[in-house]
Amino acid sequence: MFDLDGTRAASKSDISPATAHMLCALLSAIDVCIISGGRFEQFDAQLVRHLSKLCHLERLHLMPTCGTRYLRWDGGAWTEIYFEKLSSGEKNSACEVLRNGAEKLGLWTNDTWGPALEDRGSQVTYSALGQGAPDDVKSAWDPDSSKMESLRKFAAERLPDFEVKSGGSTSIDVTRRGIDKSYGARRLMLALRLTEREILFFGDRLDPGGNDYPIKAMGIDCIEVRGWEDTISNVTNALGDLASSGSSSQSEFGRAPPDNAPSRP
């Protein structure tokens, strides 16, 4: 299992050719799950469209919005297994608390790269600088995560029926209580008949307030990483040849499609 932003790719950025190569190599032999805070559309743009047509997509499990949604490839399209949507009232409450907290803590600004609050259906996400902020700007804005942690605590105290976790370097993810990445992991275990000991998770927010922490709290083995290069190194160390070889020609793994190639559904 992998997080996406900060683990497989820089925030809101496309995966690298080396990352695509590694994913296809792994998929030639084992199941791989990507579970992260972004929408499915983000998964598609950042990751799926950059995988070779030779990748075994039937082994790829996509869990957007922190595992509150689950999709699998059926040979022609991505099929939804579940989608734990929030009600309008739940989303309004989360947005109100997040904005109120950001304003009180001096974190709210109208000078952002896109909307600061986003309705992702099964998750509400607050991004202090907007969803499209450059990665270097995000990294410099809250280097010790103290700003986001203060807002996370503020919101968690006022939203007792929700999970409130730090997502990326400038974001907070809010989902319904009990519906977080551990929920996604349990649904994956049920689908594949796995135990906690048969899963290895790579993520960048394994701290108690981070949205990767629920997986660690389950007892699943976790490896903390910092960026896609570090992920490749750690996967290679943990899984050896699986990370670099597969049943298909390596030269095809991770080959980005030409600009005029049709994207996958």
PDB file of C-alpha atoms in Angstrom:
ATOM      1  CA  MET A   1       0.000   0.000   0.000  1.00  0.00           C
ATOM      2  CA  PHE A   2       1.181   3.481  -0.856  1.00  0.00           C
ATOM      3  CA  ASP A   3       0.199   7.042  -0.139  1.00  0.00           C
ATOM      4  CA  LEU A   4       0.343   9.252  -3.263  1.00  0.00           C
ATOM      5  CA  ASP A   5       1.273  12.891  -2.594  1.00  0.00           C
ATOM      6  CA  GLY A   6       4.603  13.124  -0.807  1.00  0.00           C
ATOM      7  CA  THR A   7       5.188   9.395  -1.286  1.00  0.00           C
ATOM      8  CA  ARG A   8       4.668   8.452  -4.922  1.00  0.00           C
ATOM      9  CA  ALA A   9       4.773  12.002  -6.291  1.00  0.00           C
ATOM     10  CA  ALA A  10       5.314  15.578  -5.216  1.00  0.00           C
ATOM     11  CA  SER A  11       2.054  17.230  -4.165  1.00  0.00           C
ATOM     12  CA  LYS A  12      -0.414  17.381  -7.098  1.00  0.00           C
ATOM     13  CA  SER A  13       2.374  16.390  -9.503  1.00  0.00           C
ATOM     14  CA  ASP A  14       2.636  13.546 -11.993  1.00  0.00           C
ATOM     15  CA  ILE A  15       4.533  10.433 -10.970  1.00  0.00           C
ATOM     16  CA  SER A  16       8.052  10.117 -12.362  1.00  0.00           C
ATOM     17  CA  PRO A  17       8.955   7.578 -15.076  1.00  0.00           C
ATOM     18  CA  ALA A  18      10.979   5.705 -12.428  1.00  0.00           C
ATOM     19  CA  THR A  19       7.922   5.507 -10.176  1.00  0.00           C
ATOM     20  CA  ALA A  20       5.749   4.299 -13.050  1.00  0.00           C
ATOM     21  CA  HIS A  21       8.369   1.663 -13.862  1.00  0.00           C
ATOM     22  CA  MET A  22       8.400   0.445 -10.265  1.00  0.00           C
ATOM     23  CA  LEU A  23       4.614   0.287 -10.010  1.00  0.00           C
ATOM     24  CA  CYS A  24       4.316  -1.755 -13.196  1.00  0.00           C
ATOM     25  CA  ALA A  25       7.076  -4.075 -12.011  1.00  0.00           C
ATOM     26  CA  LEU A  26       5.272  -4.638  -8.710  1.00  0.00           C
ATOM     27  CA  LEU A  27       1.924  -5.132 -10.454  1.00  0.00           C
ATOM     28  CA  SER A  28       3.396  -7.898 -12.575  1.00  0.00           C
ATOM     29  CA  ALA A  29       3.726  -9.978  -9.393  1.00  0.00           C
ATOM     30  CA  ILE A  30       1.636  -8.604  -6.495  1.00  0.00           C
ATOM     31  CA  ASP A  31      -1.407  -6.471  -5.682  1.00  0.00           C
ATOM     32  CA  VAL A  32      -0.755  -2.764  -5.119  1.00  0.00           C
ATOM     33  CA  CYS A  33      -3.058  -0.280  -3.408  1.00  0.00           C
ATOM     34  CA  ILE A  34      -2.797   3.510  -3.662  1.00  0.00           C
ATOM     35  CA  ILE A  35      -4.647   5.232  -0.821  1.00  0.00           C
ATOM     36  CA  SER A  36      -4.461   9.001  -0.512  1.00  0.00           C
ATOM     37  CA  GLY A  37      -6.465  12.140   0.237  1.00  0.00           C
ATOM     38  CA  GLY A  38      -7.029  13.275  -3.337  1.00  0.00           C
ATOM     39  CA  ARG A  39     -10.029  12.727  -5.593  1.00  0.00           C
ATOM     40  CA  PHE A  40     -10.147   9.895  -8.118  1.00  0.00           C
ATOM     41  CA  GLU A  41      -9.608  12.484 -10.865  1.00  0.00           C
ATOM     42  CA  GLN A  42      -6.303  13.386  -9.205  1.00  0.00           C
ATOM     43  CA  PHE A  43      -5.281   9.721  -9.094  1.00  0.00           C
ATOM     44  CA  ASP A  44      -6.102   9.412 -12.786  1.00  0.00           C
ATOM     45  CA  ALA A  45      -4.161  12.513 -13.835  1.00  0.00           C
ATOM     46  CA  GLN A  46      -1.138  12.004 -11.579  1.00  0.00           C
ATOM     47  CA  LEU A  47      -0.757   8.253 -11.768  1.00  0.00           C
ATOM     48  CA  VAL A  48      -2.971   6.080 -13.973  1.00  0.00           C
ATOM     49  CA  ARG A  49      -2.380   7.965 -17.217  1.00  0.00           C
ATOM     50  CA  HIS A  50       1.363   7.506 -16.843  1.00  0.00           C
ATOM     51  CA  LEU A  51       1.304   3.727 -16.548  1.00  0.00           C
ATOM     52  CA  SER A  52       2.169   1.538 -19.506  1.00  0.00           C
ATOM     53  CA  LYS A  53      -0.602  -0.375 -21.252  1.00  0.00           C
ATOM     54  CA  LEU A  54       1.321  -3.509 -20.245  1.00  0.00           C
ATOM     55  CA  CYS A  55       0.699  -2.853 -16.551  1.00  0.00           C
ATOM     56  CA  HIS A  56      -1.536  -5.412 -14.838  1.00  0.00           C
ATOM     57  CA  LEU A  57      -4.205  -2.932 -13.764  1.00  0.00           C
ATOM     58  CA  GLU A  58      -6.425  -5.721 -12.460  1.00  0.00           C
ATOM     59  CA  ARG A  59      -4.001  -5.875  -9.510  1.00  0.00           C
ATOM     60  CA  LEU A  60      -4.186  -2.129  -8.837  1.00  0.00           C
ATOM     61  CA  HIS A  61      -6.539  -0.959  -6.091  1.00  0.00           C
ATOM     62  CA  LEU A  62      -7.347   2.767  -5.985  1.00  0.00           C
ATOM     63  CA  MET A  63      -8.622   4.295  -2.759  1.00  0.00           C
ATOM     64  CA  PRO A  64      -9.111   8.057  -3.149  1.00  0.00           C
ATOM     65  CA  THR A  65     -10.124  10.464  -0.388  1.00  0.00           C
ATOM     66  CA  CYS A  66      -8.332   8.557   2.373  1.00  0.00           C
ATOM     67  CA  GLY A  67      -9.999   5.226   1.648  1.00  0.00           C
ATOM     68  CA  THR A  68     -13.545   6.570   1.686  1.00  0.00           C
ATOM     69  CA  ARG A  69     -13.835   5.374  -1.932  1.00  0.00           C
ATOM     70  CA  TYR A  70     -12.565   2.181  -3.626  1.00  0.00           C
ATOM     71  CA  LEU A  71     -12.227   1.454  -7.349  1.00  0.00           C
ATOM     72  CA  ARG A  72     -10.880  -1.489  -9.362  1.00  0.00           C
ATOM     73  CA  TRP A  73     -10.148  -2.003 -13.059  1.00  0.00           C
ATOM     74  CA  ASP A  74     -12.551  -4.386 -14.827  1.00  0.00           C
ATOM     75  CA  GLY A  75     -10.705  -4.510 -18.153  1.00  0.00           C
ATOM     76  CA  GLY A  76     -12.369  -1.493 -19.690  1.00  0.00           C
ATOM     77  CA  ALA A  77     -13.127   1.002 -16.936  1.00  0.00           C
ATOM     78  CA  TRP A  78     -12.690   1.726 -13.242  1.00  0.00           C
ATOM     79  CA  THR A  79     -15.511   0.119 -11.282  1.00  0.00           C
ATOM     80  CA  GLU A  80     -16.613   1.603  -7.981  1.00  0.00           C
ATOM     81  CA  ILE A  81     -16.690  -0.876  -5.090  1.00  0.00           C
ATOM     82  CA  TYR A  82     -17.949   1.657  -2.549  1.00  0.00           C
ATOM     83  CA  PHE A  83     -18.213   5.430  -2.000  1.00  0.00           C
ATOM     84  CA  GLU A  84     -18.888   6.598   1.570  1.00  0.00           C
ATOM     85  CA  LYS A  85     -20.410   9.991   0.765  1.00  0.00           C
ATOM     86  CA  LEU A  86     -20.936  12.707   3.350  1.00  0.00           C
ATOM     87  CA  SER A  87     -24.353  14.347   3.641  1.00  0.00           C
ATOM     88  CA  SER A  88     -24.791  18.033   2.781  1.00  0.00           C
ATOM     89  CA  GLY A  89     -25.157  18.817   6.480  1.00  0.00           C
ATOM     90  CA  GLU A  90     -21.949  16.996   7.362  1.00  0.00           C
ATOM     91  CA  LYS A  91     -20.014  18.801   4.640  1.00  0.00           C
ATOM     92  CA  ASN A  92     -21.398  22.194   5.656  1.00  0.00           C
ATOM     93  CA  SER A  93     -20.450  21.609   9.301  1.00  0.00           C
ATOM     94  CA  ALA A  94     -16.906  20.593   8.388  1.00  0.00           C
ATOM     95  CA  CYS A  95     -16.423  23.569   6.066  1.00  0.00           C
ATOM     96  CA  GLU A  96     -17.751  26.008   8.661  1.00  0.00           C
ATOM     97  CA  VAL A  97     -15.427  24.731  11.404  1.00  0.00           C
ATOM     98  CA  LEU A  98     -12.374  24.619   9.140  1.00  0.00           C
ATOM     99  CA  ARG A  99     -12.896  28.163   7.862  1.00  0.00           C
ATOM    100  CA  ASN A 100     -13.692  29.508  11.336  1.00  0.00           C
ATOM    101  CA  GLY A 101     -10.569  27.870  12.743  1.00  0.00           C
ATOM    102  CA  ALA A 102      -8.349  29.105   9.925  1.00  0.00           C
ATOM    103  CA  GLU A 103      -9.618  32.655  10.440  1.00  0.00           C
ATOM    104  CA  LYS A 104      -9.197  32.582  14.225  1.00  0.00           C
ATOM    105  CA  LEU A 105      -5.673  31.148  13.962  1.00  0.00           C
ATOM    106  CA  GLY A 106      -4.644  33.674  11.318  1.00  0.00           C
ATOM    107  CA  LEU A 107      -4.255  31.039   8.602  1.00  0.00           C
ATOM    108  CA  TRP A 108      -7.034  32.095   6.245  1.00  0.00           C
ATOM    109  CA  THR A 109      -6.109  34.072   3.134  1.00  0.00           C
ATOM    110  CA  ASN A 110      -7.954  34.941  -0.042  1.00  0.00           C
ATOM    111  CA  ASP A 111      -4.689  34.950  -1.981  1.00  0.00           C
ATOM    112  CA  THR A 112      -4.612  31.263  -2.866  1.00  0.00           C
ATOM    113  CA  TRP A 113      -3.936  28.980  -5.832  1.00  0.00           C
ATOM    114  CA  GLY A 114      -7.522  27.844  -6.241  1.00  0.00           C
ATOM    115  CA  PRO A 115     -10.205  27.194  -3.589  1.00  0.00           C
ATOM    116  CA  ALA A 116      -9.063  26.616  -0.014  1.00  0.00           C
ATOM    117  CA  LEU A 117     -12.077  24.420   0.815  1.00  0.00           C
ATOM    118  CA  GLU A 118     -12.981  21.478  -1.411  1.00  0.00           C
ATOM    119  CA  ASP A 119     -15.947  19.110  -1.335  1.00  0.00           C
ATOM    120  CA  ARG A 120     -14.614  15.697  -2.396  1.00  0.00           C
ATOM    121  CA  GLY A 121     -17.883  13.877  -1.861  1.00  0.00           C
ATOM    122  CA  SER A 122     -16.776  11.587   0.940  1.00  0.00           C
ATOM    123  CA  GLN A 123     -14.241  14.050   2.344  1.00  0.00           C
ATOM    124  CA  VAL A 124     -13.861  17.775   2.938  1.00  0.00           C
ATOM    125  CA  THR A 125     -10.347  19.120   2.494  1.00  0.00           C
ATOM    126  CA  TYR A 126      -8.946  22.474   3.577  1.00  0.00           C
ATOM    127  CA  SER A 127      -5.816  23.576   1.732  1.00  0.00           C
ATOM    128  CA  ALA A 128      -4.346  26.719   3.282  1.00  0.00           C
ATOM    129  CA  LEU A 129      -2.755  27.917   0.029  1.00  0.00           C
ATOM    130  CA  GLY A 130      -5.234  26.343  -2.378  1.00  0.00           C
ATOM    131  CA  GLN A 131      -5.131  23.043  -4.211  1.00  0.00           C
ATOM    132  CA  GLY A 132      -2.864  24.334  -6.974  1.00  0.00           C
ATOM    133  CA  ALA A 133      -0.129  25.923  -4.860  1.00  0.00           C
ATOM    134  CA  PRO A 134       3.434  25.090  -5.974  1.00  0.00           C
ATOM    135  CA  ASP A 135       5.098  22.369  -3.933  1.00  0.00           C
ATOM    136  CA  ASP A 136       8.047  24.550  -2.909  1.00  0.00           C
ATOM    137  CA  VAL A 137       5.687  27.248  -1.628  1.00  0.00           C
ATOM    138  CA  LYS A 138       3.743  24.672   0.374  1.00  0.00           C
ATOM    139  CA  SER A 139       6.912  23.227   1.903  1.00  0.00           C
ATOM    140  CA  ALA A 140       8.151  26.667   2.975  1.00  0.00           C
ATOM    141  CA  TRP A 141       4.834  27.823   4.432  1.00  0.00           C
ATOM    142  CA  ASP A 142       4.666  25.400   7.383  1.00  0.00           C
ATOM    143  CA  PRO A 143       8.006  23.541   7.589  1.00  0.00           C
ATOM    144  CA  ASP A 144       7.410  22.140  11.084  1.00  0.00           C
ATOM    145  CA  SER A 145       3.675  21.442  10.522  1.00  0.00           C
ATOM    146  CA  SER A 146       2.786  23.570  13.558  1.00  0.00           C
ATOM    147  CA  LYS A 147       0.217  25.673  11.690  1.00  0.00           C
ATOM    148  CA  MET A 148      -1.665  22.680  10.335  1.00  0.00           C
ATOM    149  CA  GLU A 149      -1.487  20.857  13.654  1.00  0.00           C
ATOM    150  CA  SER A 150      -3.044  23.833  15.462  1.00  0.00           C
ATOM    151  CA  LEU A 151      -5.903  23.884  12.960  1.00  0.00           C
ATOM    152  CA  ARG A 152      -6.294  20.109  13.080  1.00  0.00           C
ATOM    153  CA  LYS A 153      -6.674  20.206  16.874  1.00  0.00           C
ATOM    154  CA  PHE A 154      -9.104  23.135  16.657  1.00  0.00           C
ATOM    155  CA  ALA A 155     -11.304  21.291  14.161  1.00  0.00           C
ATOM    156  CA  ALA A 156     -11.067  17.888  15.882  1.00  0.00           C
ATOM    157  CA  GLU A 157     -12.347  19.359  19.145  1.00  0.00           C
ATOM    158  CA  ARG A 158     -15.379  20.820  17.360  1.00  0.00           C
ATOM    159  CA  LEU A 159     -16.123  17.916  15.037  1.00  0.00           C
ATOM    160  CA  PRO A 160     -16.431  14.904  17.376  1.00  0.00           C
ATOM    161  CA  ASP A 161     -18.322  12.860  14.788  1.00  0.00           C
ATOM    162  CA  PHE A 162     -15.539  13.159  12.222  1.00  0.00           C
ATOM    163  CA  GLU A 163     -11.980  12.058  11.582  1.00  0.00           C
ATOM    164  CA  VAL A 164      -9.771  15.138  11.262  1.00  0.00           C
ATOM    165  CA  LYS A 165      -6.268  14.417   9.950  1.00  0.00           C
ATOM    166  CA  SER A 166      -3.372  16.349   8.445  1.00  0.00           C
ATOM    167  CA  GLY A 167      -3.062  15.466   4.783  1.00  0.00           C
ATOM    168  CA  GLY A 168      -0.302  17.181   2.863  1.00  0.00           C
ATOM    169  CA  SER A 169       2.008  19.912   4.096  1.00  0.00           C
ATOM    170  CA  THR A 170      -0.788  22.523   4.023  1.00  0.00           C
ATOM    171  CA  SER A 171      -4.003  20.497   4.152  1.00  0.00           C
ATOM    172  CA  ILE A 172      -6.533  19.018   6.558  1.00  0.00           C
ATOM    173  CA  ASP A 173      -8.784  16.087   5.581  1.00  0.00           C
ATOM    174  CA  VAL A 174     -12.160  15.559   7.251  1.00  0.00           C
ATOM    175  CA  THR A 175     -14.100  12.311   6.873  1.00  0.00           C
ATOM    176  CA  ARG A 176     -16.888  10.643   8.825  1.00  0.00           C
ATOM    177  CA  ARG A 177     -15.824   9.040  12.128  1.00  0.00           C
ATOM    178  CA  GLY A 178     -14.388   5.589  11.505  1.00  0.00           C
ATOM    179  CA  ILE A 179     -14.096   6.142   7.733  1.00  0.00           C
ATOM    180  CA  ASP A 180     -10.396   6.791   7.199  1.00  0.00           C
ATOM    181  CA  LYS A 181      -7.352   5.003   5.785  1.00  0.00           C
ATOM    182  CA  SER A 182      -7.738   2.181   8.297  1.00  0.00           C
ATOM    183  CA  TYR A 183     -11.264   1.651   6.960  1.00  0.00           C
ATOM    184  CA  GLY A 184      -9.821   1.400   3.464  1.00  0.00           C
ATOM    185  CA  ALA A 185      -7.159  -1.031   4.627  1.00  0.00           C
ATOM    186  CA  ARG A 186      -9.768  -3.269   6.270  1.00  0.00           C
ATOM    187  CA  ARG A 187     -11.897  -3.286   3.132  1.00  0.00           C
ATOM    188  CA  LEU A 188      -8.819  -4.227   1.102  1.00  0.00           C
ATOM    189  CA  MET A 189      -7.998  -7.020   3.549  1.00  0.00           C
ATOM    190  CA  LEU A 190     -11.544  -8.324   3.226  1.00  0.00           C
ATOM    191  CA  ALA A 191     -11.465  -8.199  -0.580  1.00  0.00           C
ATOM    192  CA  LEU A 192      -8.113  -9.989  -0.847  1.00  0.00           C
ATOM    193  CA  ARG A 193      -8.427 -12.155   2.278  1.00  0.00           C
ATOM    194  CA  LEU A 194      -5.311 -10.667   3.819  1.00  0.00           C
ATOM    195  CA  THR A 195      -4.118 -10.171   7.375  1.00  0.00           C
ATOM    196  CA  GLU A 196      -2.310  -7.103   8.712  1.00  0.00           C
ATOM    197  CA  ARG A 197       0.985  -9.003   8.491  1.00  0.00           C
ATOM    198  CA  GLU A 198       0.559  -9.455   4.735  1.00  0.00           C
ATOM    199  CA  ILE A 199       0.517  -5.712   4.006  1.00  0.00           C
ATOM    200  CA  LEU A 200       3.418  -3.247   3.869  1.00  0.00           C
ATOM    201  CA  PHE A 201       2.542   0.455   3.793  1.00  0.00           C
ATOM    202  CA  PHE A 202       4.672   3.380   2.597  1.00  0.00           C
ATOM    203  CA  GLY A 203       3.599   6.897   3.592  1.00  0.00           C
ATOM    204  CA  ASP A 204       4.826  10.332   4.640  1.00  0.00           C
ATOM    205  CA  ARG A 205       2.292  11.259   7.354  1.00  0.00           C
ATOM    206  CA  LEU A 206       2.652   8.525   9.967  1.00  0.00           C
ATOM    207  CA  ASP A 207       2.646  10.980  12.883  1.00  0.00           C
ATOM    208  CA  PRO A 208      -0.393  10.670  15.215  1.00  0.00           C
ATOM    209  CA  GLY A 209      -2.179  13.598  13.584  1.00  0.00           C
ATOM    210  CA  GLY A 210      -1.373  12.516  10.032  1.00  0.00           C
ATOM    211  CA  ASN A 211      -3.825  10.815   7.684  1.00  0.00           C
ATOM    212  CA  ASP A 212      -1.480   7.804   7.278  1.00  0.00           C
ATOM    213  CA  TYR A 213      -1.400   7.123  11.020  1.00  0.00           C
ATOM    214  CA  PRO A 214      -4.640   5.044  11.187  1.00  0.00           C
ATOM    215  CA  ILE A 215      -2.903   2.357   9.107  1.00  0.00           C
ATOM    216  CA  LYS A 216       0.071   2.292  11.483  1.00  0.00           C
ATOM    217  CA  ALA A 217      -2.296   2.103  14.470  1.00  0.00           C
ATOM    218  CA  MET A 218      -3.804  -1.099  13.006  1.00  0.00           C
ATOM    219  CA  GLY A 219      -0.497  -2.896  13.438  1.00  0.00           C
ATOM    220  CA  ILE A 220       0.354  -2.928   9.723  1.00  0.00           C
ATOM    221  CA  ASP A 221       4.085  -2.644   9.049  1.00  0.00           C
ATOM    222  CA  CYS A 222       4.810   0.888   7.844  1.00  0.00           C
ATOM    223  CA  ILE A 223       7.831   2.595   6.331  1.00  0.00           C
ATOM    224  CA  GLU A 224       7.966   6.380   6.548  1.00  0.00           C
ATOM    225  CA  VAL A 225       9.289   8.103   3.445  1.00  0.00           C
ATOM    226  CA  ARG A 226      10.049  11.613   2.264  1.00  0.00           C
ATOM    227  CA  GLY A 227       9.381  11.968  -1.439  1.00  0.00           C
ATOM    228  CA  TRP A 228       9.231   9.601  -4.396  1.00  0.00           C
ATOM    229  CA  GLU A 229      12.997   9.055  -4.586  1.00  0.00           C
ATOM    230  CA  ASP A 230      13.037   7.912  -0.966  1.00  0.00           C
ATOM    231  CA  THR A 231      10.050   5.654  -1.673  1.00  0.00           C
ATOM    232  CA  ILE A 232      11.830   3.944  -4.560  1.00  0.00           C
ATOM    233  CA  SER A 233      14.886   3.382  -2.380  1.00  0.00           C
ATOM    234  CA  ASN A 234      12.837   1.944   0.478  1.00  0.00           C
ATOM    235  CA  VAL A 235      10.718  -0.257  -1.780  1.00  0.00           C
ATOM    236  CA  THR A 236      13.867  -1.624  -3.410  1.00  0.00           C
ATOM    237  CA  ASN A 237      15.359  -2.362   0.005  1.00  0.00           C
ATOM    238  CA  ALA A 238      12.167  -4.032   1.239  1.00  0.00           C
ATOM    239  CA  LEU A 239      11.044  -5.931  -1.863  1.00  0.00           C
ATOM    240  CA  GLY A 240      14.241  -6.400  -3.846  1.00  0.00           C
ATOM    241  CA  ASP A 241      13.781  -7.748  -7.373  1.00  0.00           C
ATOM    242  CA  LEU A 242      10.010  -7.234  -7.292  1.00  0.00           C
ATOM    243  CA  ALA A 243      10.622  -3.488  -7.489  1.00  0.00           C
ATOM    244  CA  SER A 244      12.681  -3.614 -10.662  1.00  0.00           C
ATOM    245  CA  SER A 245      11.683  -6.650 -12.693  1.00  0.00           C
ATOM    246  CA  GLY A 246       8.536  -8.219 -14.000  1.00  0.00           C
ATOM    247  CA  SER A 247       7.167 -10.639 -16.520  1.00  0.00           C
ATOM    248  CA  SER A 248       7.048  -7.988 -19.248  1.00  0.00           C
ATOM    249  CA  SER A 249       9.841  -6.071 -20.931  1.00  0.00           C
ATOM    250  CA  GLN A 250      11.275  -3.539 -18.510  1.00  0.00           C
ATOM    251  CA  SER A 251      11.654  -1.004 -21.306  1.00  0.00           C
ATOM    252  CA  GLU A 252       7.840  -0.799 -21.476  1.00  0.00           C
ATOM    253  CA  PHE A 253       7.331  -0.232 -17.755  1.00  0.00           C
ATOM    254  CA  GLY A 254       6.381   3.329 -16.961  1.00  0.00           C
ATOM    255  CA  ARG A 255       6.614   4.496 -20.555  1.00  0.00           C
ATOM    256  CA  ALA A 256       4.530   7.653 -20.701  1.00  0.00           C
ATOM    257  CA  PRO A 257       1.939   7.594 -23.489  1.00  0.00           C
ATOM    258  CA  PRO A 258       2.502   9.977 -26.399  1.00  0.00           C
ATOM    259  CA  ASP A 259       0.704  13.318 -26.223  1.00  0.00           C
ATOM    260  CA  ASN A 260      -1.883  12.237 -28.791  1.00  0.00           C
ATOM    261  CA  ALA A 261      -2.625   8.883 -27.160  1.00  0.00           C
ATOM    262  CA  PRO A 262      -6.121   8.417 -25.715  1.00  0.00           C
ATOM    263  CA  SER A 263      -6.176   8.308 -21.933  1.00  0.00           C
ATOM    264  CA  ARG A 264      -7.629   5.390 -20.029  1.00  0.00           C
ATOM    265  CA  PRO A 265     -11.197   5.869 -18.791  1.00  0.00           C
TER     266      PRO A 265
END
